[in-house]
Short mmCIF file of C-alpha atoms in Angstrom, two decimals:
data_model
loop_
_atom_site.label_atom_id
_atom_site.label_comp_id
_atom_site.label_asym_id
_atom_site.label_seq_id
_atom_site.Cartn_x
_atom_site.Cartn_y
_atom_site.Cartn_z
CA UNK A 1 -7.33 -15.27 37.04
CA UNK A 2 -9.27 -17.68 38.76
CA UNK A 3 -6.81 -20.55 40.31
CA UNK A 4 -8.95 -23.44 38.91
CA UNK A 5 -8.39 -26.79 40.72
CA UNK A 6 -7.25 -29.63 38.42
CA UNK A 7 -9.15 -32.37 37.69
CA UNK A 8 -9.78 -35.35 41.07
CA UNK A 9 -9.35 -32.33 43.11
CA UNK A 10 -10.69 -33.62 46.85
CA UNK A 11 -14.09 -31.45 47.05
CA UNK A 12 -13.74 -30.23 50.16
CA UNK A 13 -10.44 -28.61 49.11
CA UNK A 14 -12.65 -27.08 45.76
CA UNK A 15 -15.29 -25.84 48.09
CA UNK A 16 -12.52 -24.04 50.53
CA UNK A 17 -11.38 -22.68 47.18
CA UNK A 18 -14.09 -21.00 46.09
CA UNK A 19 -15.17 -19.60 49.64
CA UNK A 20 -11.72 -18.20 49.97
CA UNK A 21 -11.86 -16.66 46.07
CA UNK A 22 -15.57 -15.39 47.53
CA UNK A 23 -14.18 -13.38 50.22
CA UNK A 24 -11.07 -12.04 48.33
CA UNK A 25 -13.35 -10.74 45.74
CA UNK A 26 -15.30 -8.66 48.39
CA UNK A 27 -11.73 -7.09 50.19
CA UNK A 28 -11.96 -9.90 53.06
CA UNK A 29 -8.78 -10.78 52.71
CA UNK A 30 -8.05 -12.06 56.47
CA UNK A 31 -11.23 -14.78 56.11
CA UNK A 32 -9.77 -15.77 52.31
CA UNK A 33 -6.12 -16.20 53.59
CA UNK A 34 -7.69 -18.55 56.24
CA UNK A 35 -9.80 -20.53 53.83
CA UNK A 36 -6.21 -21.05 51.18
CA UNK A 37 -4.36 -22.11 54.42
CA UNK A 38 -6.48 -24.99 55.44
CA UNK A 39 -6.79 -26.43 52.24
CA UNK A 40 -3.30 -25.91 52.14
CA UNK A 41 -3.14 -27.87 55.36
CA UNK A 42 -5.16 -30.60 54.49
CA UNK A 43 -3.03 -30.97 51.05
CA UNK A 44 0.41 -29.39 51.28
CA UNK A 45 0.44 -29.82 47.04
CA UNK A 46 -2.33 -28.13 46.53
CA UNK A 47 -0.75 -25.40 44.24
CA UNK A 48 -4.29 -23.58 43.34
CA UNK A 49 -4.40 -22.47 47.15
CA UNK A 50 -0.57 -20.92 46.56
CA UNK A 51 -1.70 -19.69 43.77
CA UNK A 52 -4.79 -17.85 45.29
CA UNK A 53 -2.73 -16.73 47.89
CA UNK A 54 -0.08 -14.92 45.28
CA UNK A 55 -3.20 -12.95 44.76
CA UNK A 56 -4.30 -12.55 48.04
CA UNK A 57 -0.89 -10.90 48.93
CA UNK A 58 -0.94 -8.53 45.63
CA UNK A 59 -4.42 -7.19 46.50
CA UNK A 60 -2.38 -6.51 49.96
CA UNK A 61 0.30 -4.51 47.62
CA UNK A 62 2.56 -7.16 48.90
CA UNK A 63 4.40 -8.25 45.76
CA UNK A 64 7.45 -9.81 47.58
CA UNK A 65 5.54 -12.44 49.55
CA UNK A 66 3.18 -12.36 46.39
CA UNK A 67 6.22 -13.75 44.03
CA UNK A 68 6.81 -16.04 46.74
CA UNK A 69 3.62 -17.89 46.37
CA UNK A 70 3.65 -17.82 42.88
CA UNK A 71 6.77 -19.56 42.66
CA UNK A 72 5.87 -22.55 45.12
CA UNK A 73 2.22 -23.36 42.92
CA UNK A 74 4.15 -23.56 39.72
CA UNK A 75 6.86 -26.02 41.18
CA UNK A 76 3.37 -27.90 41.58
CA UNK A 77 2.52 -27.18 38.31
CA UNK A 78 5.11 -25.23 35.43
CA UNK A 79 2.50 -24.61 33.04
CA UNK A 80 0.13 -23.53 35.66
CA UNK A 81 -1.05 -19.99 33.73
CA UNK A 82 -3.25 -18.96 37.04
CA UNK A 83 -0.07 -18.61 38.70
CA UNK A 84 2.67 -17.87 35.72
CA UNK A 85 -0.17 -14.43 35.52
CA UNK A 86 -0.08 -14.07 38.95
CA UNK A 87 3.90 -14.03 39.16
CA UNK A 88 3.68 -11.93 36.14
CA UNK A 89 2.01 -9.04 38.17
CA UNK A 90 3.98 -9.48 40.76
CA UNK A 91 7.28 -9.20 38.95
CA UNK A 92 5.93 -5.96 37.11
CA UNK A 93 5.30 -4.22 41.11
CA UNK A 94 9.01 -5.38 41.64
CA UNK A 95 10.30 -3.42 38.60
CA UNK A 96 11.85 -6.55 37.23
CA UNK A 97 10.05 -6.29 33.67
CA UNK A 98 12.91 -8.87 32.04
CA UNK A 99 10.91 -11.94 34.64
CA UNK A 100 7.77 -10.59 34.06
CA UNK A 101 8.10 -10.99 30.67
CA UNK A 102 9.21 -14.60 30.82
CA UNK A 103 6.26 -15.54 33.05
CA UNK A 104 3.72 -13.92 30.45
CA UNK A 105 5.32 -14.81 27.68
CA UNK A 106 5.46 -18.73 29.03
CA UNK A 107 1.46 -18.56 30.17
CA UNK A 108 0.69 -17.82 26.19
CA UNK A 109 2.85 -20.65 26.04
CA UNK A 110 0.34 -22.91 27.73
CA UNK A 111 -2.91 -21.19 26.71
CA UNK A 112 -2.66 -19.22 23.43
CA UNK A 113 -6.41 -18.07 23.74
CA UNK A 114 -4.57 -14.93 25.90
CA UNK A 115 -4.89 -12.81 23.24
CA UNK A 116 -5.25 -9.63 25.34
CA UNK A 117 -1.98 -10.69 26.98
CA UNK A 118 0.27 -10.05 23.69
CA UNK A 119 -0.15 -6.25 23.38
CA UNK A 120 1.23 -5.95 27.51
CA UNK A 121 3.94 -8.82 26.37
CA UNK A 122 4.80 -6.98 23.24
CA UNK A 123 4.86 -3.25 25.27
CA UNK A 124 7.40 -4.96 27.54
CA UNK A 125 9.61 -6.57 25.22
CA UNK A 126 10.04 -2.74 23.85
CA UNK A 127 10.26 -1.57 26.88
CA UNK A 128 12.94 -4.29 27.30
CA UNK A 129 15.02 -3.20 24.32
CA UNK A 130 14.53 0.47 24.87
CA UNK A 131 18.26 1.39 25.56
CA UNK A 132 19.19 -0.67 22.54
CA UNK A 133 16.73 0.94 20.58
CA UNK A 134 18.11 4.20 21.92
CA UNK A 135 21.30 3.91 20.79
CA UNK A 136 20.03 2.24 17.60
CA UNK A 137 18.01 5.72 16.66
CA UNK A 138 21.53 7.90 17.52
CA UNK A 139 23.62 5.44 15.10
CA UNK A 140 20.76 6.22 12.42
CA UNK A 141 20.62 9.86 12.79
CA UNK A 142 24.49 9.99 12.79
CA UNK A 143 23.99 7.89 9.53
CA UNK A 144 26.17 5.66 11.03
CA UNK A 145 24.10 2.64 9.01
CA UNK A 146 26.54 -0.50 10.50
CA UNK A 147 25.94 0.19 13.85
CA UNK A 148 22.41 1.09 13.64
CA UNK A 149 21.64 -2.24 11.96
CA UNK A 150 23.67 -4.41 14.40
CA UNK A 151 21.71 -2.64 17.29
CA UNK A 152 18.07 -3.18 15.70
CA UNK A 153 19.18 -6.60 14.94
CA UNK A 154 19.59 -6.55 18.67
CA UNK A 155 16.58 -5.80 19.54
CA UNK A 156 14.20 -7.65 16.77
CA UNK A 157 16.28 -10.69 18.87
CA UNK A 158 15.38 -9.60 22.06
CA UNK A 159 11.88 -9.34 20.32
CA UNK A 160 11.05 -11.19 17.55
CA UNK A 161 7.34 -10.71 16.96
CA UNK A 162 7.70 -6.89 17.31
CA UNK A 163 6.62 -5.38 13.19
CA UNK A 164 7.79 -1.94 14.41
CA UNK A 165 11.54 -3.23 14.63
CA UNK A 166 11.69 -4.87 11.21
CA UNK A 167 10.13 -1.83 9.53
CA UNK A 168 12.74 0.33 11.39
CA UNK A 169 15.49 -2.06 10.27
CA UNK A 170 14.27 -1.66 6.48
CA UNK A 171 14.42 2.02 6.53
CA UNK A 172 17.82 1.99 8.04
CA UNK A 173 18.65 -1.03 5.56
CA UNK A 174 16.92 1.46 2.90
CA UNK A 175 19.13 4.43 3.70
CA UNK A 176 22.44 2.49 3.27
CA UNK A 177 21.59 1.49 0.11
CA UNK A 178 20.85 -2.03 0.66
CA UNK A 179 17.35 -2.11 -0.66
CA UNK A 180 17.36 -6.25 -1.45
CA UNK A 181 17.56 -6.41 2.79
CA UNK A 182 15.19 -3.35 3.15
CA UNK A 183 12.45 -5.21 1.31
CA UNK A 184 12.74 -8.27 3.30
CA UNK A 185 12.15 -6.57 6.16
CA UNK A 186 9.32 -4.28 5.12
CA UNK A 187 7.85 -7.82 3.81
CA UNK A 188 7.99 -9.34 7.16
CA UNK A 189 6.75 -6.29 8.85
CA UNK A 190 3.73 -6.12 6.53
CA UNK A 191 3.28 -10.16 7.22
CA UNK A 192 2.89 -9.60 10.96
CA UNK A 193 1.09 -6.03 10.92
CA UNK A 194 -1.21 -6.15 7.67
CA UNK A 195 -2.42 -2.46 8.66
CA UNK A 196 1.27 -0.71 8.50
CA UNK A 197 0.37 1.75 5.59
CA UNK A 198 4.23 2.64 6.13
CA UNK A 199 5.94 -0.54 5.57
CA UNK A 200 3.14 -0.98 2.46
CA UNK A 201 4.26 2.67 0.47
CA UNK A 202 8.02 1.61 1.13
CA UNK A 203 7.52 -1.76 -0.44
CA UNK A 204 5.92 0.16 -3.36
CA UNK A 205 8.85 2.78 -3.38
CA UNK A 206 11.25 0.15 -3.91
CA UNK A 207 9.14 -2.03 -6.35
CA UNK A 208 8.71 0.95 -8.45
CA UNK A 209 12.69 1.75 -8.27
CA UNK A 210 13.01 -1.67 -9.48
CA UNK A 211 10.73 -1.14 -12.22
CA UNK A 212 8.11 -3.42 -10.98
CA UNK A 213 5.28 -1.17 -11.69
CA UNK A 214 2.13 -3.75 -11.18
CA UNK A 215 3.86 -4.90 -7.54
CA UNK A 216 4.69 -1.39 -6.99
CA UNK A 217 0.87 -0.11 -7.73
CA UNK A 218 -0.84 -3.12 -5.72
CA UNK A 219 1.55 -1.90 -2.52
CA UNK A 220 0.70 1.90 -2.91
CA UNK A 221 -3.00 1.00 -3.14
CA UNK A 222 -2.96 -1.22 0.07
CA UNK A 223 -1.26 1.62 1.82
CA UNK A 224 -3.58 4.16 0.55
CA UNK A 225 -6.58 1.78 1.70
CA UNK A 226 -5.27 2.00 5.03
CA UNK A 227 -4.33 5.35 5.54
CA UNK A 228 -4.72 7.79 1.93
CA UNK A 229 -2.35 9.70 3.49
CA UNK A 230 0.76 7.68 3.33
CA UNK A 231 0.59 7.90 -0.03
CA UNK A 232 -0.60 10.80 -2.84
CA UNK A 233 -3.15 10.08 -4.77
CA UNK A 234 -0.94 11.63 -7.82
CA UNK A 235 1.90 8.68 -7.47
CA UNK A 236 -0.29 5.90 -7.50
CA UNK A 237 -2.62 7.93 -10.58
CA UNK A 238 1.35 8.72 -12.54
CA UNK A 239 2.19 4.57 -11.45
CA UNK A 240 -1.55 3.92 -13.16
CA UNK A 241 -0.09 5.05 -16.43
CA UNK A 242 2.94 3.98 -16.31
CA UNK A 243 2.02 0.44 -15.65
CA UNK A 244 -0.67 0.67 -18.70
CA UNK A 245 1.88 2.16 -20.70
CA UNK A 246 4.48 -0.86 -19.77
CA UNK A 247 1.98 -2.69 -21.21
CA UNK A 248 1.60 -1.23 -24.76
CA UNK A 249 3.35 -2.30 -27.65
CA UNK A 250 6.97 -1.47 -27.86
CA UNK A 251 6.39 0.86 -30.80
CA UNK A 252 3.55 2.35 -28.87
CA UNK A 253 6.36 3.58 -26.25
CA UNK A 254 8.78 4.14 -28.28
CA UNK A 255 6.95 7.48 -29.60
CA UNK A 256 7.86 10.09 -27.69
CA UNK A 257 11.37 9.81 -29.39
CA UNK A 258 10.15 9.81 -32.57
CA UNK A 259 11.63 12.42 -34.90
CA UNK A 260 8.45 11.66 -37.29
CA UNK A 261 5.24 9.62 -36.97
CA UNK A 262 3.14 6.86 -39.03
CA UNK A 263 -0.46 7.29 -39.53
CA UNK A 264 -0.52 3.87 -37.15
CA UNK A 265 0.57 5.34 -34.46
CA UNK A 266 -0.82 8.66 -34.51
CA UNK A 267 -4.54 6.36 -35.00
CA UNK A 268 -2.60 4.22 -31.80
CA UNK A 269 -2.41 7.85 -29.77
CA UNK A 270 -6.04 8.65 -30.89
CA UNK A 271 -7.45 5.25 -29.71
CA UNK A 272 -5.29 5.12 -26.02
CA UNK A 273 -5.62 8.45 -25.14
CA UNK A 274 -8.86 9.37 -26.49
CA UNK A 275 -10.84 5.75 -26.02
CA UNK A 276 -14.24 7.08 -24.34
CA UNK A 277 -14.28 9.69 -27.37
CA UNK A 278 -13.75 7.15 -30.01
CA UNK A 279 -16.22 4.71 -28.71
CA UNK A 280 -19.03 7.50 -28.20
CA UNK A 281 -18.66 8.08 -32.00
CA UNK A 282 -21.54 6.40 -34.59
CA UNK A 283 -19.65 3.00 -35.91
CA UNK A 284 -19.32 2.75 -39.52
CA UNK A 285 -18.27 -0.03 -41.91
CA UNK A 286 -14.77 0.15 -42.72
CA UNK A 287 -12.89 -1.84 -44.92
CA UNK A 288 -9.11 -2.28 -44.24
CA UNK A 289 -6.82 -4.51 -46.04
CA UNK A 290 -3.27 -3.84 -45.16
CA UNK A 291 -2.97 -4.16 -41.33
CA UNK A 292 -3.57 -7.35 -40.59
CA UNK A 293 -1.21 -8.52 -37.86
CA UNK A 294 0.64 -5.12 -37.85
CA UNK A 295 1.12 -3.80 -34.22
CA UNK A 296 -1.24 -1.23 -34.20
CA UNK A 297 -4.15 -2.68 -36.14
CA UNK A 298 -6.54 -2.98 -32.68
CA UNK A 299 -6.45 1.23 -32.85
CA UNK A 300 -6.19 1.48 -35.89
CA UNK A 301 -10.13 -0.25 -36.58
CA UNK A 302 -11.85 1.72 -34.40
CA UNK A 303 -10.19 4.92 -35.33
CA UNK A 304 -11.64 4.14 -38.99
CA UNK A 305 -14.72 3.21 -37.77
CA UNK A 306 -15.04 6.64 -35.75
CA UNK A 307 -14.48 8.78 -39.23
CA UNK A 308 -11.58 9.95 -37.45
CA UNK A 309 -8.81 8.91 -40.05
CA UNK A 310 -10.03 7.18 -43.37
CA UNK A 311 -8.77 4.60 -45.79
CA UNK A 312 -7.47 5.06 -49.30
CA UNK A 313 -9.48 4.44 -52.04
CA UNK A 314 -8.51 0.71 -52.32
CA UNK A 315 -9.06 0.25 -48.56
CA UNK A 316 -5.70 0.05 -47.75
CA UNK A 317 -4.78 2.47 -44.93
CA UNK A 318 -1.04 2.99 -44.95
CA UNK A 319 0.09 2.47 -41.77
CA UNK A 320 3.82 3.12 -42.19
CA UNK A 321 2.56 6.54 -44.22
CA UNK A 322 4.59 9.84 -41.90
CA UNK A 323 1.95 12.23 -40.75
CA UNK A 324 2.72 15.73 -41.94
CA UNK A 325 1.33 18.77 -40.36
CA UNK A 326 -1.56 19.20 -42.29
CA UNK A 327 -2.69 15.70 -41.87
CA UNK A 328 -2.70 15.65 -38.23
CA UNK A 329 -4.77 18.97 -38.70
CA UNK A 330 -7.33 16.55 -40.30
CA UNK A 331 -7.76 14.24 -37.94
CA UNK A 332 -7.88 17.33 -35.39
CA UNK A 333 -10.48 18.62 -36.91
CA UNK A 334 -12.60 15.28 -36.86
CA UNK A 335 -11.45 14.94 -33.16
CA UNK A 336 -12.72 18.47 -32.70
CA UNK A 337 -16.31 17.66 -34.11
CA UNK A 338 -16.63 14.78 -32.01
CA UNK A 339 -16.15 16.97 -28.90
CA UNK A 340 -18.48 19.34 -30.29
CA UNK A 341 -20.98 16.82 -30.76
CA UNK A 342 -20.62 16.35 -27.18
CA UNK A 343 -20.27 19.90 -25.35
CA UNK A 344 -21.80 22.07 -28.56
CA UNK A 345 -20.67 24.99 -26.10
CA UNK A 346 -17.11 24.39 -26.61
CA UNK A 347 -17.45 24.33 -29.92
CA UNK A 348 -17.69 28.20 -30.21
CA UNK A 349 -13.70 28.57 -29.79
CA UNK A 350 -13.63 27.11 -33.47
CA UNK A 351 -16.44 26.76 -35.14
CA UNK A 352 -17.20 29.71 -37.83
CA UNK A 353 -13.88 31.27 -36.40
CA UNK A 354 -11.80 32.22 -39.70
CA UNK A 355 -7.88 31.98 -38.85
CA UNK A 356 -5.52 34.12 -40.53
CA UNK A 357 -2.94 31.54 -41.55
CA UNK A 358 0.62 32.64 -43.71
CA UNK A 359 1.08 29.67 -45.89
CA UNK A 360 -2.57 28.24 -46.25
CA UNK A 361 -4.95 30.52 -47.83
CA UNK A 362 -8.92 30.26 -47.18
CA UNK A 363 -9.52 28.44 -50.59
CA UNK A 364 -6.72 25.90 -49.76
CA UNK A 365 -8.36 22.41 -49.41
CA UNK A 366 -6.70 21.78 -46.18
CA UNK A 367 -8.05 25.63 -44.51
CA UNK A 368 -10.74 24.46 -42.55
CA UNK A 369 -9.23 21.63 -40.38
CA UNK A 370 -6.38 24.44 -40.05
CA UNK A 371 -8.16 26.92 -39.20
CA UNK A 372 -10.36 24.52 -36.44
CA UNK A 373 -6.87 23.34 -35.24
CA UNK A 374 -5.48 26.66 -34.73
CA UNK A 375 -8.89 28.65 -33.06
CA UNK A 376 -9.52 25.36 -30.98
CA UNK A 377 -5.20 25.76 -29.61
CA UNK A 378 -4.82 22.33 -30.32
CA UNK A 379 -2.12 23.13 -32.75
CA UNK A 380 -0.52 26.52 -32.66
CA UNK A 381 1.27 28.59 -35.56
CA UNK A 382 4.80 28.15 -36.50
CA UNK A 383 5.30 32.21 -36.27
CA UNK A 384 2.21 33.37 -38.84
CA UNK A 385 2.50 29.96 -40.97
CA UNK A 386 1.33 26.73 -40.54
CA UNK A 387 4.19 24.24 -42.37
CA UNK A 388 1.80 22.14 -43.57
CA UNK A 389 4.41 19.59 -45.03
CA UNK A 390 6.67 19.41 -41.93
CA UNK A 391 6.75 15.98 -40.69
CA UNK A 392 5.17 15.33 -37.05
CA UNK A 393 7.55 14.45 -34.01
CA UNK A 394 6.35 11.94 -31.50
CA UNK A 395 6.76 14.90 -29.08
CA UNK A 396 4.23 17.08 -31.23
CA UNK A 397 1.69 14.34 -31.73
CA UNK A 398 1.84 13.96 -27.70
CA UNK A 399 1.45 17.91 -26.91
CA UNK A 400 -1.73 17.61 -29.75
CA UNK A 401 -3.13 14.82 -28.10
CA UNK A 402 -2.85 16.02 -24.69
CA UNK A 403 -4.68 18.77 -25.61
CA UNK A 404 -7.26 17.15 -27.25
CA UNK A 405 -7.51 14.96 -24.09
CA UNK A 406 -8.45 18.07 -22.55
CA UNK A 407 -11.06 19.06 -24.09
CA UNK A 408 -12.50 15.91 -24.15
CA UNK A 409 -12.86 15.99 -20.32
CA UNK A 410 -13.76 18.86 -19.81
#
């Protein structure tokens, strides 16, 4: 760096200055070393020629005498970041990194705008810490989780700005089980490195253990924005549904362990898992008068509305009603049309087929929607018979509507 002269410098000691700068920058080093000692003679304080002559001796791979002059401009001036770089250098040709690091570190100090300067004051703060880091990686492979933590600790002191350290801390601090410290760390390495996909999908892996599922999905999607390959697209897709299933009703989730269903929430399992299908379908007026305020009655509408399930004949709709067999066949069947009316193809795998069914004869009432359940594989045979009074299980009515979900994509 230039060694600028500071301000009520005597001109003639600027102009032997720049001459001597002049010749150093075209290898004349003899004719620049005279110019920065007569201005040095005319003003003994006149740190910039010191300085310029720190620089004069490094281009002479001199960084003894180099150090030398260096050290004399900044008792002129302490803050004086011409020279604190120029020392810097020097110190790094002497193999004494630790200095080097103190005189780089101290002309950021004095001029922040050295932004290229932090990545060579960062590498040598690692480079610093390296045996502690050393024996910091050994404790961690040996598991021993104390030791590994004291000697990161170590190191994140020796240097504090340094993201890698805190991220390695967290994972350590993650293996031994102490996952409130772990996140902390990952926190503050994501704070000073915004681009560590790492420390991003380990803050999600611990939000998600902790059953945060929105904090856990917006930190698998940063790290995934960064680099897709930190993280699967199948977790963040399976922490998707989770989270919009931690957001359904109580009653909604509580399915699954059902040992029978209600006609609400089998029209709640049509509606969620089906919702492109049943908005696709022609609207019609429906009348309902008994769900008002019940949990499900924002599925329930547009289920009725789709033809999908129907009201009684006084409008009411029953929600509390179990769902037998042949009932969900019903509202298979209607599903089933709906598809068809989209993909006619598909259709072929149950329309006109004719099923041979144990219990439910071709004149029964309820044959067709059987039959259409069972060709389409939506709902198999118990053995040859259907049970067409056997209550639903949340479990069925999940296995029915996955496969209806299907065929609806495909």
């Amino acid at each position: 760096m230039f060694p600028t002269a500071p301000d009520g410098a005597a001109p003639a000691l600027v102009a032997q200055l720049d001459r001597g700068w002049q010749y150093l920058q075209m290898d004349d080093m003899r004719s620049a070393e005279r110019e920065f000692a007569a201005a040095l003679k005319q003003q003994a304080a006149f740190y910039p020629a010191e300085a310029a002559l720190g620089y004069t001796a490094l281009a002479r791979k001199n960084p003894k005498d180099a150090g030398d002059h260096f050290d004399r401009a900044l008792e002129g001036d302490a803050a004086y970041v011409p020279a604190l770089l120029g020392r810097g250098e020097a110190m790094l040709e002497l193999n004494r990194d630790a200095d080097a690091l103190a005189s780089f570190e101290s002309a950021i100090a004095a001029d922040p705008s050295l932004t290229d300067l932090r990545g060579r004051v960062e590498v040598l703060r690692l480079r610093a810490t390296q045996g502690t880091l050393a024996r910091a990686k050994k404790a961690a492979d040996a598991q021993r989780w104390d030791e590994a933590r004291m000697a990161y600790e170590q190191a994140i002191a020796a240097s504090p700005d340094s993201a890698f350290l805190y991220r390695e801390l967290a994972g350590v601090e993650q293996k031994a089980g102490q996952t409130a410290l772990a996140l902390s760390h990952y926190r503050k390495a994501v704070e000073m490195d915004a681009t560590d996909a790492h420390s991003h999908a380990a803050i999600g892996a611990i939000l998600e253990g902790q059953e945060d599922l929105p904090g856990a999905l917006e930190s698998y999607e940063r790290a995934r924005a960064i680099d897709p390959n930190e993280v699967p697209e199948a977790v963040v897709s399976r922490l998707r549904a989770r989270a919009a299933l931690a957001r359904l009703p109580a009653e909604y989730r509580a399915i699954p362990s059902a040992t029978s269903v209600s006609r609400a929430e089998v029209a709640a399992l049509v509606a969620i898992r089906l919702e492109a299908l049943v908005a696709r379908a022609r609207p019609r007026q429906a009348i309902i008068t008994d769900v008002r305020g019940h949990w499900a009655e924002r599925w329930i509408t547009p289920v009725v509305r789709a033809g999908i399930m129907n009201t009684l004949p006084n409008y009411q709709f029953g929600p509390g009603t179990r769902v037998r067999r042949g009932d969900l066949a019903l509202v298979v069947s209607r599903v089933l049309s709906l598809i068809a009316a989209d993909r006619p193809e598909l259709a072929t795998r149950w329309e006109g087929v004719r099923v041979q069914v144990a219990d439910v004869g071709e004149g029964h009432l309820s044959y067709p929607a059987v039959s259409m359940a069972v060709a389409s594989g939506v709902m198999p045979l118990n053995g040859a018979g259907f049970d067409l009074l056997k209550n639903v299980t949340g479990a069925e009515a999940l296995e029915v509507m996955g496969r209806l979900e299907a065929l609806a994509q495909q």
